[in-house]
Every structure is written in C-alpha cells, then in structure tokens.
Amino acid sequence: MRSFNPPTRTLLGPGPSDVHPRVLEAMSRPTIGHLDPLFVGMKDEMKVLLQYAFQTDNALTLPISGPGSAGMEACFVNLVEAGDTVIVCQNGVFGGRMKENVERCGGTAVMVQDAWGSPVDPDKVEAALRATPGAKAVAFVHAETSTGAQSDAALLAEVAHRHGALVIADTVTSLGGTPVKVDEWGIDAAYSGTQKCLSCAPGLSPVSFGERAVHAIRNRRTRVQSWFLDLNLIMGYWGSGQKRAYHHTAPVNALYGLHEALLILREEGLEPAWARHWHHHLALKAGIEALGLRFVVDEAGRLPQLNAVAIPEGAEDARVRARLLEEFNIEIGAGLGELAGKVWRIGLMGHSSSPRNILLCVAALEAVLLDEGSRVRPGVAVPAVQRALAAG
Ligand code: PLP
C-alpha cells in the first residue's frame, strides 16, 4: 500500500463541495493542544464567526465535532425527552431522519408530509399543531438536499411559536448559500454542516441554540442519553468566561479549516455570497434549459445551490454520471429516495459555485449526452451560460 493520493475532482454534487485552497492550507498547519491558550483563543473567534454566519447573538453557537448528522442528533437528544411530541415536516430524505431521531429519543413524531420537491406547507403545520396541543417542537429541513426545495423558515417558525412550540431547523445545505437568519426568524435550534456552502471539509457541524432552547435543556426531566452530545457538558468545553473543562479532544486541524472558511465567508460578506449562489444558479439554469432539460422544483421554492434536473428520456443515469467522473473529473449527484433514477443533483455550493464550474459542467454534460445518443440541443448551452453570466 502507498499514500492515498486522490485526483482533483470538481465537486458538483450534493456535498462535499470543493474545499477552498485556503482552507486546505489552514488544515495542514501544525497541530497544537486543544487546551493550548492559542487554540482556545481561536475557538472564541470561531464562535463570533459562526454567530455571523447564522446571523445570531446566541451565546451557545459552536461546531459539534462530527458531521451534519451529529449536529442533528445534538438538537434532538438535547431537546426531546421520552414522552415529548414533535411535529416533523417531511418533504424529502432528511425529514425522515428527523423522525428517526425523535423516536430514538423516546418521543412521538407527528408527521407533516409534503411532496418531494415541494416546500413544507405552513398551513399543514398549523393544522398539525392545532390537532396536537402541547407539541414540544416543530422540526423541518430548511434546504432539502435530496430534492433542491427550500422552505419558508421564517413563516414556519412563526406558526410554531404561535402554538408555543420550539423550532428545530436543519440548515445543513442553506448556511452560507441562502439566507439563514436565526434571530430574526426566531429559530430556537439550528444545525448545519461544513461540507456544503461553507467551502470547508466535511466532518463538523455548526449549531446554534437560543434562550428558549437552552432553558428547555437546563430544565429537562431526565439526563440527555448521549454523553458525547450532552450540551450541558459541551457548554463547559466551549463556554466563554469560565475555565474550559476537558470534554473530548477537539478535531484541532479540522477546526483550523472551519475558522479559515468562516473568515473567507466574512470577507466575501453573507449577502454577496447569497447573491453569488443565485446568480450562478441562473447561469446553470440557462445552460440546462438550453440543452432541453428541465428542473423538477418550481422556481418559487428552488434552492440555487442544489439543482435537481430531470434525467432526459433514454439517458442512463449511472453511466452518464460515471462518464462525467472518469472523463471530466466532475462529480454530480444521483437522486435519493423517491427521486432515485429520476434526477441528477447538481450542486453549486460555496467554492464550487463559480463561472468556471458552470461552463465546465454544462459543456461536459452536453458532450456526454450527445455521445450517449440523447436528444439534446447541441451548441447552444455554453453561449446561454455565457450570456447569463454576463447579465450579472
Ligand atoms: N441534513 C441535510 C439536509 C443534509 O443534506 C445532510 C447531508 O447531506 C445531512 C443533514 C447530514 O449531514 P452529514 O452527511 O454531514 O452527516
């Protein structure tokens, strides 16, 4: 066996997305102790940078040492106890995982189902809350990576609060790509991931908990069943103005990477980053539609950073994706769950969302589809992208 040397791919799937070279460089810096005063100082900065990304003043804003799924579990194991009822909205794969989490905490999940590819319907959530007095929380996925649909988090939070329920929002794919405004929208607990629009390596999960959520955690009837994810303990490690107690050994170099990624986001600015994702979505859309392909999510609920495109008739899903990978070093995503075999998921997330990548993706897709005998319009897609990019 030899050292593992992966090729340089262009990551245009549902994540991970391309990691910014500055982040990769930051991760290769010397490892220091996780209780070293310099590292503790970096963690304090990281909290401020994450507060900016989440648009919050929440003191309990930190990265969980684990992927997005760990942030998801951190929210559920801390906020849901045996006997609690949670309204869980499902319009794709990840709502299903929320249900699993609630049930594994001993809670009851009351499901609000919407079609895959549609946003969560706030009227249905309202009806579920009316029918379920005392529901502890409403949980939803802000940006459904499995379909490319975005839900109205502000409205869903307002509905939940009207009924006295906490709000748990999955912002794994939205953070850094489309607006996430934790304080303005009143989200009580949000979790995200580093591998999507933050241009960072996978493996960390930024979370933010507001006052209502912290109150609920501090007043639990029972101990959190997960020792590792118990925020009462994690607060002692990440809290400020107090002696940091050893809880676990933080992934030191991964955190250097996230610190750098958040600096890059702050340098660009959140609003320009959101605008870039939208502008590049429009350029990709111009190319995809010029080829004769269509998007599966209605324009109003469409995520700019995750583009679900219907696989054209006659094209072989896996073969086309394999050719893009082998011949062009481009990764795009397959459909998941109900959409498996029906869509390709083209991610334009974080550092991956660039004019170069859109032009490359559209040109390569055209070449492969033409070679595979698909009926796509030749020679018009790249100019369409160029025009959309110039329209800036
Ligand atoms: N939630 C959503 C919406 C996701 O897209 C993902 C991953 O793609 C996750 C949760 C889980 O994140 P991870 O794979 O980093 O554990």
PDB file of N, CA, C and O in Angstrom, residues 100-169:
ATOM      1  N   GLU A 100     -36.714   9.595  12.788  1.00  0.00           N
ATOM      2  CA  GLU A 100     -35.898   8.569  13.464  1.00  0.00           C
ATOM      3  C   GLU A 100     -35.324   9.114  14.765  1.00  0.00           C
ATOM      4  O   GLU A 100     -35.318   8.449  15.796  1.00  0.00           O
ATOM      5  N   ASN A 101     -34.807  10.327  14.688  1.00  0.00           N
ATOM      6  CA  ASN A 101     -34.181  10.925  15.873  1.00  0.00           C
ATOM      7  C   ASN A 101     -35.191  11.095  16.995  1.00  0.00           C
ATOM      8  O   ASN A 101     -34.919  10.749  18.144  1.00  0.00           O
ATOM      9  N   VAL A 102     -36.354  11.645  16.664  1.00  0.00           N
ATOM     10  CA  VAL A 102     -37.389  11.865  17.695  1.00  0.00           C
ATOM     11  C   VAL A 102     -37.746  10.538  18.346  1.00  0.00           C
ATOM     12  O   VAL A 102     -37.793  10.415  19.577  1.00  0.00           O
ATOM     13  N   GLU A 103     -37.953   9.519  17.511  1.00  0.00           N
ATOM     14  CA  GLU A 103     -38.390   8.230  18.059  1.00  0.00           C
ATOM     15  C   GLU A 103     -37.301   7.584  18.911  1.00  0.00           C
ATOM     16  O   GLU A 103     -37.575   6.980  19.939  1.00  0.00           O
ATOM     17  N   ARG A 104     -36.056   7.739  18.471  1.00  0.00           N
ATOM     18  CA  ARG A 104     -34.961   7.143  19.257  1.00  0.00           C
ATOM     19  C   ARG A 104     -34.777   7.853  20.599  1.00  0.00           C
ATOM     20  O   ARG A 104     -34.149   7.314  21.509  1.00  0.00           O
ATOM     21  N   CYS A 105     -35.286   9.098  20.696  1.00  0.00           N
ATOM     22  CA  CYS A 105     -35.245   9.806  21.991  1.00  0.00           C
ATOM     23  C   CYS A 105     -36.445   9.436  22.853  1.00  0.00           C
ATOM     24  O   CYS A 105     -36.624   9.996  23.940  1.00  0.00           O
ATOM     25  N   GLY A 106     -37.287   8.565  22.356  1.00  0.00           N
ATOM     26  CA  GLY A 106     -38.471   8.166  23.120  1.00  0.00           C
ATOM     27  C   GLY A 106     -39.655   9.100  22.904  1.00  0.00           C
ATOM     28  O   GLY A 106     -40.652   9.022  23.621  1.00  0.00           O
ATOM     29  N   GLY A 107     -39.543   9.985  21.923  1.00  0.00           N
ATOM     30  CA  GLY A 107     -40.638  10.905  21.636  1.00  0.00           C
ATOM     31  C   GLY A 107     -41.578  10.351  20.571  1.00  0.00           C
ATOM     32  O   GLY A 107     -41.318   9.298  19.977  1.00  0.00           O
ATOM     33  N   THR A 108     -42.650  11.101  20.327  1.00  0.00           N
ATOM     34  CA  THR A 108     -43.584  10.732  19.260  1.00  0.00           C
ATOM     35  C   THR A 108     -43.454  11.769  18.156  1.00  0.00           C
ATOM     36  O   THR A 108     -43.521  12.973  18.433  1.00  0.00           O
ATOM     37  N   ALA A 109     -43.256  11.294  16.940  1.00  0.00           N
ATOM     38  CA  ALA A 109     -43.162  12.216  15.803  1.00  0.00           C
ATOM     39  C   ALA A 109     -44.508  12.266  15.097  1.00  0.00           C
ATOM     40  O   ALA A 109     -45.024  11.237  14.654  1.00  0.00           O
ATOM     41  N   VAL A 110     -45.098  13.455  15.056  1.00  0.00           N
ATOM     42  CA  VAL A 110     -46.332  13.644  14.269  1.00  0.00           C
ATOM     43  C   VAL A 110     -45.890  14.186  12.918  1.00  0.00           C
ATOM     44  O   VAL A 110     -45.316  15.274  12.836  1.00  0.00           O
ATOM     45  N   MET A 111     -46.115  13.399  11.876  1.00  0.00           N
ATOM     46  CA  MET A 111     -45.542  13.756  10.570  1.00  0.00           C
ATOM     47  C   MET A 111     -46.450  14.690   9.772  1.00  0.00           C
ATOM     48  O   MET A 111     -47.657  14.499   9.689  1.00  0.00           O
ATOM     49  N   VAL A 112     -45.814  15.701   9.173  1.00  0.00           N
ATOM     50  CA  VAL A 112     -46.491  16.560   8.194  1.00  0.00           C
ATOM     51  C   VAL A 112     -45.803  16.273   6.869  1.00  0.00           C
ATOM     52  O   VAL A 112     -44.623  16.585   6.697  1.00  0.00           O
ATOM     53  N   GLN A 113     -46.529  15.641   5.967  1.00  0.00           N
ATOM     54  CA  GLN A 113     -45.903  15.202   4.709  1.00  0.00           C
ATOM     55  C   GLN A 113     -46.204  16.169   3.575  1.00  0.00           C
ATOM     56  O   GLN A 113     -47.344  16.617   3.404  1.00  0.00           O
ATOM     57  N   ASP A 114     -45.175  16.493   2.809  1.00  0.00           N
ATOM     58  CA  ASP A 114     -45.363  17.236   1.563  1.00  0.00           C
ATOM     59  C   ASP A 114     -44.654  16.485   0.447  1.00  0.00           C
ATOM     60  O   ASP A 114     -43.732  15.703   0.700  1.00  0.00           O
ATOM     61  N   ALA A 115     -45.091  16.754  -0.772  1.00  0.00           N
ATOM     62  CA  ALA A 115     -44.494  16.061  -1.914  1.00  0.00           C
ATOM     63  C   ALA A 115     -42.997  16.357  -1.979  1.00  0.00           C
ATOM     64  O   ALA A 115     -42.567  17.467  -1.659  1.00  0.00           O
ATOM     65  N   TRP A 116     -42.241  15.352  -2.403  1.00  0.00           N
ATOM     66  CA  TRP A 116     -40.808  15.552  -2.580  1.00  0.00           C
ATOM     67  C   TRP A 116     -40.605  16.540  -3.732  1.00  0.00           C
ATOM     68  O   TRP A 116     -41.134  16.342  -4.820  1.00  0.00           O
ATOM     69  N   GLY A 117     -39.882  17.608  -3.432  1.00  0.00           N
ATOM     70  CA  GLY A 117     -39.671  18.649  -4.450  1.00  0.00           C
ATOM     71  C   GLY A 117     -40.498  19.886  -4.147  1.00  0.00           C
ATOM     72  O   GLY A 117     -40.270  20.939  -4.729  1.00  0.00           O
ATOM     73  N   SER A 118     -41.457  19.767  -3.207  1.00  0.00           N
ATOM     74  CA  SER A 118     -42.238  20.940  -2.787  1.00  0.00           C
ATOM     75  C   SER A 118     -41.712  21.424  -1.446  1.00  0.00           C
ATOM     76  O   SER A 118     -41.192  20.640  -0.653  1.00  0.00           O
ATOM     77  N   PRO A 119     -41.892  22.731  -1.161  1.00  0.00           N
ATOM     78  CA  PRO A 119     -41.547  23.216   0.181  1.00  0.00           C
ATOM     79  C   PRO A 119     -42.544  22.694   1.215  1.00  0.00           C
ATOM     80  O   PRO A 119     -43.620  22.204   0.854  1.00  0.00           O
ATOM     81  N   VAL A 120     -42.181  22.818   2.499  1.00  0.00           N
ATOM     82  CA  VAL A 120     -43.105  22.437   3.573  1.00  0.00           C
ATOM     83  C   VAL A 120     -44.269  23.433   3.568  1.00  0.00           C
ATOM     84  O   VAL A 120     -44.069  24.645   3.460  1.00  0.00           O
ATOM     85  N   ASP A 121     -45.495  22.911   3.707  1.00  0.00           N
ATOM     86  CA  ASP A 121     -46.695  23.754   3.661  1.00  0.00           C
ATOM     87  C   ASP A 121     -47.020  24.265   5.080  1.00  0.00           C
ATOM     88  O   ASP A 121     -47.405  23.471   5.952  1.00  0.00           O
ATOM     89  N   PRO A 122     -46.883  25.559   5.350  1.00  0.00           N
ATOM     90  CA  PRO A 122     -47.131  26.077   6.709  1.00  0.00           C
ATOM     91  C   PRO A 122     -48.565  25.834   7.183  1.00  0.00           C
ATOM     92  O   PRO A 122     -48.791  25.670   8.388  1.00  0.00           O
ATOM     93  N   ASP A 123     -49.545  25.781   6.265  1.00  0.00           N
ATOM     94  CA  ASP A 123     -50.934  25.520   6.672  1.00  0.00           C
ATOM     95  C   ASP A 123     -51.078  24.126   7.269  1.00  0.00           C
ATOM     96  O   ASP A 123     -51.820  23.916   8.242  1.00  0.00           O
ATOM     97  N   LYS A 124     -50.370  23.181   6.680  1.00  0.00           N
ATOM     98  CA  LYS A 124     -50.431  21.811   7.218  1.00  0.00           C
ATOM     99  C   LYS A 124     -49.773  21.758   8.602  1.00  0.00           C
ATOM    100  O   LYS A 124     -50.212  21.021   9.487  1.00  0.00           O
ATOM    101  N   VAL A 125     -48.721  22.538   8.777  1.00  0.00           N
ATOM    102  CA  VAL A 125     -48.032  22.565  10.078  1.00  0.00           C
ATOM    103  C   VAL A 125     -48.975  23.170  11.118  1.00  0.00           C
ATOM    104  O   VAL A 125     -49.104  22.663  12.235  1.00  0.00           O
ATOM    105  N   GLU A 126     -49.645  24.239  10.726  1.00  0.00           N
ATOM    106  CA  GLU A 126     -50.613  24.885  11.622  1.00  0.00           C
ATOM    107  C   GLU A 126     -51.695  23.876  12.025  1.00  0.00           C
ATOM    108  O   GLU A 126     -52.042  23.749  13.214  1.00  0.00           O
ATOM    109  N   ALA A 127     -52.209  23.138  11.050  1.00  0.00           N
ATOM    110  CA  ALA A 127     -53.267  22.158  11.342  1.00  0.00           C
ATOM    111  C   ALA A 127     -52.740  21.074  12.279  1.00  0.00           C
ATOM    112  O   ALA A 127     -53.436  20.658  13.226  1.00  0.00           O
ATOM    113  N   ALA A 128     -51.510  20.631  12.067  1.00  0.00           N
ATOM    114  CA  ALA A 128     -50.934  19.584  12.926  1.00  0.00           C
ATOM    115  C   ALA A 128     -50.761  20.104  14.348  1.00  0.00           C
ATOM    116  O   ALA A 128     -51.013  19.386  15.326  1.00  0.00           O
ATOM    117  N   LEU A 129     -50.355  21.359  14.476  1.00  0.00           N
ATOM    118  CA  LEU A 129     -50.178  21.936  15.820  1.00  0.00           C
ATOM    119  C   LEU A 129     -51.523  22.074  16.524  1.00  0.00           C
ATOM    120  O   LEU A 129     -51.636  21.836  17.735  1.00  0.00           O
ATOM    121  N   ARG A 130     -52.542  22.453  15.768  1.00  0.00           N
ATOM    122  CA  ARG A 130     -53.887  22.575  16.368  1.00  0.00           C
ATOM    123  C   ARG A 130     -54.374  21.218  16.868  1.00  0.00           C
ATOM    124  O   ARG A 130     -54.994  21.115  17.922  1.00  0.00           O
ATOM    125  N   ALA A 131     -54.042  20.188  16.091  1.00  0.00           N
ATOM    126  CA  ALA A 131     -54.505  18.842  16.455  1.00  0.00           C
ATOM    127  C   ALA A 131     -53.619  18.193  17.530  1.00  0.00           C
ATOM    128  O   ALA A 131     -53.930  17.113  18.022  1.00  0.00           O
ATOM    129  N   THR A 132     -52.501  18.838  17.847  1.00  0.00           N
ATOM    130  CA  THR A 132     -51.549  18.242  18.799  1.00  0.00           C
ATOM    131  C   THR A 132     -51.185  19.256  19.881  1.00  0.00           C
ATOM    132  O   THR A 132     -50.063  19.770  19.920  1.00  0.00           O
ATOM    133  N   PRO A 133     -52.116  19.568  20.771  1.00  0.00           N
ATOM    134  CA  PRO A 133     -51.781  20.557  21.796  1.00  0.00           C
ATOM    135  C   PRO A 133     -50.605  20.061  22.652  1.00  0.00           C
ATOM    136  O   PRO A 133     -50.494  18.867  22.908  1.00  0.00           O
ATOM    137  N   GLY A 134     -49.734  20.991  23.019  1.00  0.00           N
ATOM    138  CA  GLY A 134     -48.601  20.607  23.870  1.00  0.00           C
ATOM    139  C   GLY A 134     -47.404  20.080  23.093  1.00  0.00           C
ATOM    140  O   GLY A 134     -46.433  19.620  23.711  1.00  0.00           O
ATOM    141  N   ALA A 135     -47.449  20.138  21.755  1.00  0.00           N
ATOM    142  CA  ALA A 135     -46.282  19.667  20.987  1.00  0.00           C
ATOM    143  C   ALA A 135     -45.058  20.471  21.419  1.00  0.00           C
ATOM    144  O   ALA A 135     -45.138  21.699  21.556  1.00  0.00           O
ATOM    145  N   LYS A 136     -43.968  19.789  21.650  1.00  0.00           N
ATOM    146  CA  LYS A 136     -42.790  20.474  22.198  1.00  0.00           C
ATOM    147  C   LYS A 136     -42.054  21.281  21.133  1.00  0.00           C
ATOM    148  O   LYS A 136     -41.508  22.345  21.428  1.00  0.00           O
ATOM    149  N   ALA A 137     -42.019  20.746  19.916  1.00  0.00           N
ATOM    150  CA  ALA A 137     -41.216  21.412  18.883  1.00  0.00           C
ATOM    151  C   ALA A 137     -41.762  21.115  17.500  1.00  0.00           C
ATOM    152  O   ALA A 137     -42.505  20.143  17.298  1.00  0.00           O
ATOM    153  N   VAL A 138     -41.378  22.000  16.574  1.00  0.00           N
ATOM    154  CA  VAL A 138     -41.605  21.746  15.145  1.00  0.00           C
ATOM    155  C   VAL A 138     -40.220  21.625  14.521  1.00  0.00           C
ATOM    156  O   VAL A 138     -39.360  22.484  14.745  1.00  0.00           O
ATOM    157  N   ALA A 139     -40.007  20.546  13.786  1.00  0.00           N
ATOM    158  CA  ALA A 139     -38.697  20.334  13.157  1.00  0.00           C
ATOM    159  C   ALA A 139     -38.871  20.280  11.643  1.00  0.00           C
ATOM    160  O   ALA A 139     -39.785  19.622  11.142  1.00  0.00           O
ATOM    161  N   PHE A 140     -38.016  21.003  10.937  1.00  0.00           N
ATOM    162  CA  PHE A 140     -38.102  20.972   9.461  1.00  0.00           C
ATOM    163  C   PHE A 140     -36.715  21.164   8.864  1.00  0.00           C
ATOM    164  O   PHE A 140     -35.784  21.658   9.514  1.00  0.00           O
ATOM    165  N   VAL A 141     -36.613  20.755   7.600  1.00  0.00           N
ATOM    166  CA  VAL A 141     -35.367  20.929   6.852  1.00  0.00           C
ATOM    167  C   VAL A 141     -35.526  22.182   5.999  1.00  0.00           C
ATOM    168  O   VAL A 141     -36.414  22.239   5.146  1.00  0.00           O
ATOM    169  N   HIS A 142     -34.706  23.171   6.272  1.00  0.00           N
ATOM    170  CA  HIS A 142     -34.822  24.440   5.541  1.00  0.00           C
ATOM    171  C   HIS A 142     -34.511  24.234   4.062  1.00  0.00           C
ATOM    172  O   HIS A 142     -35.260  24.703   3.198  1.00  0.00           O
ATOM    173  N   ALA A 143     -33.423  23.530   3.790  1.00  0.00           N
ATOM    174  CA  ALA A 143     -32.995  23.303   2.399  1.00  0.00           C
ATOM    175  C   ALA A 143     -32.854  21.804   2.201  1.00  0.00           C
ATOM    176  O   ALA A 143     -31.897  21.204   2.697  1.00  0.00           O
ATOM    177  N   GLU A 144     -33.834  21.206   1.517  1.00  0.00           N
ATOM    178  CA  GLU A 144     -33.844  19.743   1.345  1.00  0.00           C
ATOM    179  C   GLU A 144     -32.854  19.345   0.243  1.00  0.00           C
ATOM    180  O   GLU A 144     -33.126  19.493  -0.937  1.00  0.00           O
ATOM    181  N   THR A 145     -31.730  18.824   0.658  1.00  0.00           N
ATOM    182  CA  THR A 145     -30.673  18.460  -0.296  1.00  0.00           C
ATOM    183  C   THR A 145     -31.113  17.325  -1.214  1.00  0.00           C
ATOM    184  O   THR A 145     -30.579  17.187  -2.318  1.00  0.00           O
ATOM    185  N   SER A 146     -32.051  16.516  -0.764  1.00  0.00           N
ATOM    186  CA  SER A 146     -32.441  15.379  -1.604  1.00  0.00           C
ATOM    187  C   SER A 146     -33.306  15.804  -2.783  1.00  0.00           C
ATOM    188  O   SER A 146     -33.438  15.055  -3.750  1.00  0.00           O
ATOM    189  N   THR A 147     -33.884  17.016  -2.709  1.00  0.00           N
ATOM    190  CA  THR A 147     -34.781  17.435  -3.805  1.00  0.00           C
ATOM    191  C   THR A 147     -34.429  18.806  -4.390  1.00  0.00           C
ATOM    192  O   THR A 147     -34.827  19.122  -5.500  1.00  0.00           O
ATOM    193  N   GLY A 148     -33.762  19.650  -3.597  1.00  0.00           N
ATOM    194  CA  GLY A 148     -33.467  21.014  -4.077  1.00  0.00           C
ATOM    195  C   GLY A 148     -34.577  22.003  -3.768  1.00  0.00           C
ATOM    196  O   GLY A 148     -34.664  23.054  -4.397  1.00  0.00           O
ATOM    197  N   ALA A 149     -35.432  21.666  -2.774  1.00  0.00           N
ATOM    198  CA  ALA A 149     -36.522  22.592  -2.413  1.00  0.00           C
ATOM    199  C   ALA A 149     -36.182  23.339  -1.126  1.00  0.00           C
ATOM    200  O   ALA A 149     -35.604  22.767  -0.193  1.00  0.00           O
ATOM    201  N   GLN A 150     -36.572  24.598  -1.095  1.00  0.00           N
ATOM    202  CA  GLN A 150     -36.331  25.427   0.094  1.00  0.00           C
ATOM    203  C   GLN A 150     -37.672  25.802   0.723  1.00  0.00           C
ATOM    204  O   GLN A 150     -38.595  26.212   0.027  1.00  0.00           O
ATOM    205  N   SER A 151     -37.752  25.683   2.054  1.00  0.00           N
ATOM    206  CA  SER A 151     -38.996  26.035   2.747  1.00  0.00           C
ATOM    207  C   SER A 151     -38.853  27.392   3.410  1.00  0.00           C
ATOM    208  O   SER A 151     -37.755  27.881   3.626  1.00  0.00           O
ATOM    209  N   ASP A 152     -40.025  27.983   3.727  1.00  0.00           N
ATOM    210  CA  ASP A 152     -40.043  29.325   4.312  1.00  0.00           C
ATOM    211  C   ASP A 152     -39.841  29.205   5.826  1.00  0.00           C
ATOM    212  O   ASP A 152     -40.803  29.069   6.596  1.00  0.00           O
ATOM    213  N   ALA A 153     -38.582  29.274   6.235  1.00  0.00           N
ATOM    214  CA  ALA A 153     -38.246  29.025   7.645  1.00  0.00           C
ATOM    215  C   ALA A 153     -38.867  30.083   8.554  1.00  0.00           C
ATOM    216  O   ALA A 153     -39.313  29.773   9.666  1.00  0.00           O
ATOM    217  N   ALA A 154     -38.906  31.329   8.103  1.00  0.00           N
ATOM    218  CA  ALA A 154     -39.443  32.407   8.941  1.00  0.00           C
ATOM    219  C   ALA A 154     -40.915  32.149   9.245  1.00  0.00           C
ATOM    220  O   ALA A 154     -41.369  32.260  10.396  1.00  0.00           O
ATOM    221  N   LEU A 155     -41.659  31.763   8.208  1.00  0.00           N
ATOM    222  CA  LEU A 155     -43.089  31.525   8.382  1.00  0.00           C
ATOM    223  C   LEU A 155     -43.340  30.281   9.255  1.00  0.00           C
ATOM    224  O   LEU A 155     -44.207  30.288  10.145  1.00  0.00           O
ATOM    225  N   LEU A 156     -42.570  29.235   9.018  1.00  0.00           N
ATOM    226  CA  LEU A 156     -42.740  28.009   9.814  1.00  0.00           C
ATOM    227  C   LEU A 156     -42.438  28.281  11.286  1.00  0.00           C
ATOM    228  O   LEU A 156     -43.133  27.790  12.177  1.00  0.00           O
ATOM    229  N   ALA A 157     -41.418  29.109  11.538  1.00  0.00           N
ATOM    230  CA  ALA A 157     -41.068  29.438  12.931  1.00  0.00           C
ATOM    231  C   ALA A 157     -42.194  30.242  13.574  1.00  0.00           C
ATOM    232  O   ALA A 157     -42.553  30.018  14.740  1.00  0.00           O
ATOM    233  N   GLU A 158     -42.755  31.158  12.815  1.00  0.00           N
ATOM    234  CA  GLU A 158     -43.849  31.976  13.362  1.00  0.00           C
ATOM    235  C   GLU A 158     -45.052  31.098  13.739  1.00  0.00           C
ATOM    236  O   GLU A 158     -45.629  31.244  14.825  1.00  0.00           O
ATOM    237  N   VAL A 159     -45.381  30.172  12.863  1.00  0.00           N
ATOM    238  CA  VAL A 159     -46.509  29.265  13.134  1.00  0.00           C
ATOM    239  C   VAL A 159     -46.217  28.448  14.405  1.00  0.00           C
ATOM    240  O   VAL A 159     -47.060  28.328  15.290  1.00  0.00           O
ATOM    241  N   ALA A 160     -45.002  27.916  14.497  1.00  0.00           N
ATOM    242  CA  ALA A 160     -44.644  27.074  15.656  1.00  0.00           C
ATOM    243  C   ALA A 160     -44.755  27.879  16.953  1.00  0.00           C
ATOM    244  O   ALA A 160     -45.331  27.414  17.942  1.00  0.00           O
ATOM    245  N   HIS A 161     -44.232  29.091  16.935  1.00  0.00           N
ATOM    246  CA  HIS A 161     -44.230  29.895  18.171  1.00  0.00           C
ATOM    247  C   HIS A 161     -45.639  30.293  18.592  1.00  0.00           C
ATOM    248  O   HIS A 161     -45.932  30.390  19.781  1.00  0.00           O
ATOM    249  N   ARG A 162     -46.501  30.504  17.608  1.00  0.00           N
ATOM    250  CA  ARG A 162     -47.899  30.835  17.929  1.00  0.00           C
ATOM    251  C   ARG A 162     -48.527  29.729  18.782  1.00  0.00           C
ATOM    252  O   ARG A 162     -49.448  29.954  19.542  1.00  0.00           O
ATOM    253  N   HIS A 163     -48.007  28.512  18.627  1.00  0.00           N
ATOM    254  CA  HIS A 163     -48.545  27.376  19.391  1.00  0.00           C
ATOM    255  C   HIS A 163     -47.612  26.971  20.535  1.00  0.00           C
ATOM    256  O   HIS A 163     -47.744  25.874  21.086  1.00  0.00           O
ATOM    257  N   GLY A 164     -46.639  27.827  20.836  1.00  0.00           N
ATOM    258  CA  GLY A 164     -45.763  27.564  21.977  1.00  0.00           C
ATOM    259  C   GLY A 164     -44.741  26.460  21.748  1.00  0.00           C
ATOM    260  O   GLY A 164     -44.194  25.918  22.714  1.00  0.00           O
ATOM    261  N   ALA A 165     -44.497  26.123  20.488  1.00  0.00           N
ATOM    262  CA  ALA A 165     -43.532  25.044  20.208  1.00  0.00           C
ATOM    263  C   ALA A 165     -42.162  25.622  19.864  1.00  0.00           C
ATOM    264  O   ALA A 165     -42.068  26.710  19.289  1.00  0.00           O
ATOM    265  N   LEU A 166     -41.125  24.878  20.221  1.00  0.00           N
ATOM    266  CA  LEU A 166     -39.772  25.266  19.823  1.00  0.00           C
ATOM    267  C   LEU A 166     -39.582  24.968  18.338  1.00  0.00           C
ATOM    268  O   LEU A 166     -40.318  24.158  17.759  1.00  0.00           O
ATOM    269  N   VAL A 167     -38.566  25.600  17.759  1.00  0.00           N
ATOM    270  CA  VAL A 167     -38.295  25.392  16.322  1.00  0.00           C
ATOM    271  C   VAL A 167     -36.900  24.785  16.160  1.00  0.00           C
ATOM    272  O   VAL A 167     -35.909  25.346  16.636  1.00  0.00           O
ATOM    273  N   ILE A 168     -36.856  23.637  15.504  1.00  0.00           N
ATOM    274  CA  ILE A 168     -35.569  22.997  15.186  1.00  0.00           C
ATOM    275  C   ILE A 168     -35.423  23.022  13.667  1.00  0.00           C
ATOM    276  O   ILE A 168     -36.263  22.471  12.953  1.00  0.00           O
ATOM    277  N   ALA A 169     -34.366  23.675  13.177  1.00  0.00           N
ATOM    278  CA  ALA A 169     -34.213  23.794  11.713  1.00  0.00           C
ATOM    279  C   ALA A 169     -32.896  23.176  11.248  1.00  0.00           C
ATOM    280  O   ALA A 169     -31.833  23.444  11.817  1.00  0.00           O
TER     281      ALA A 169
END
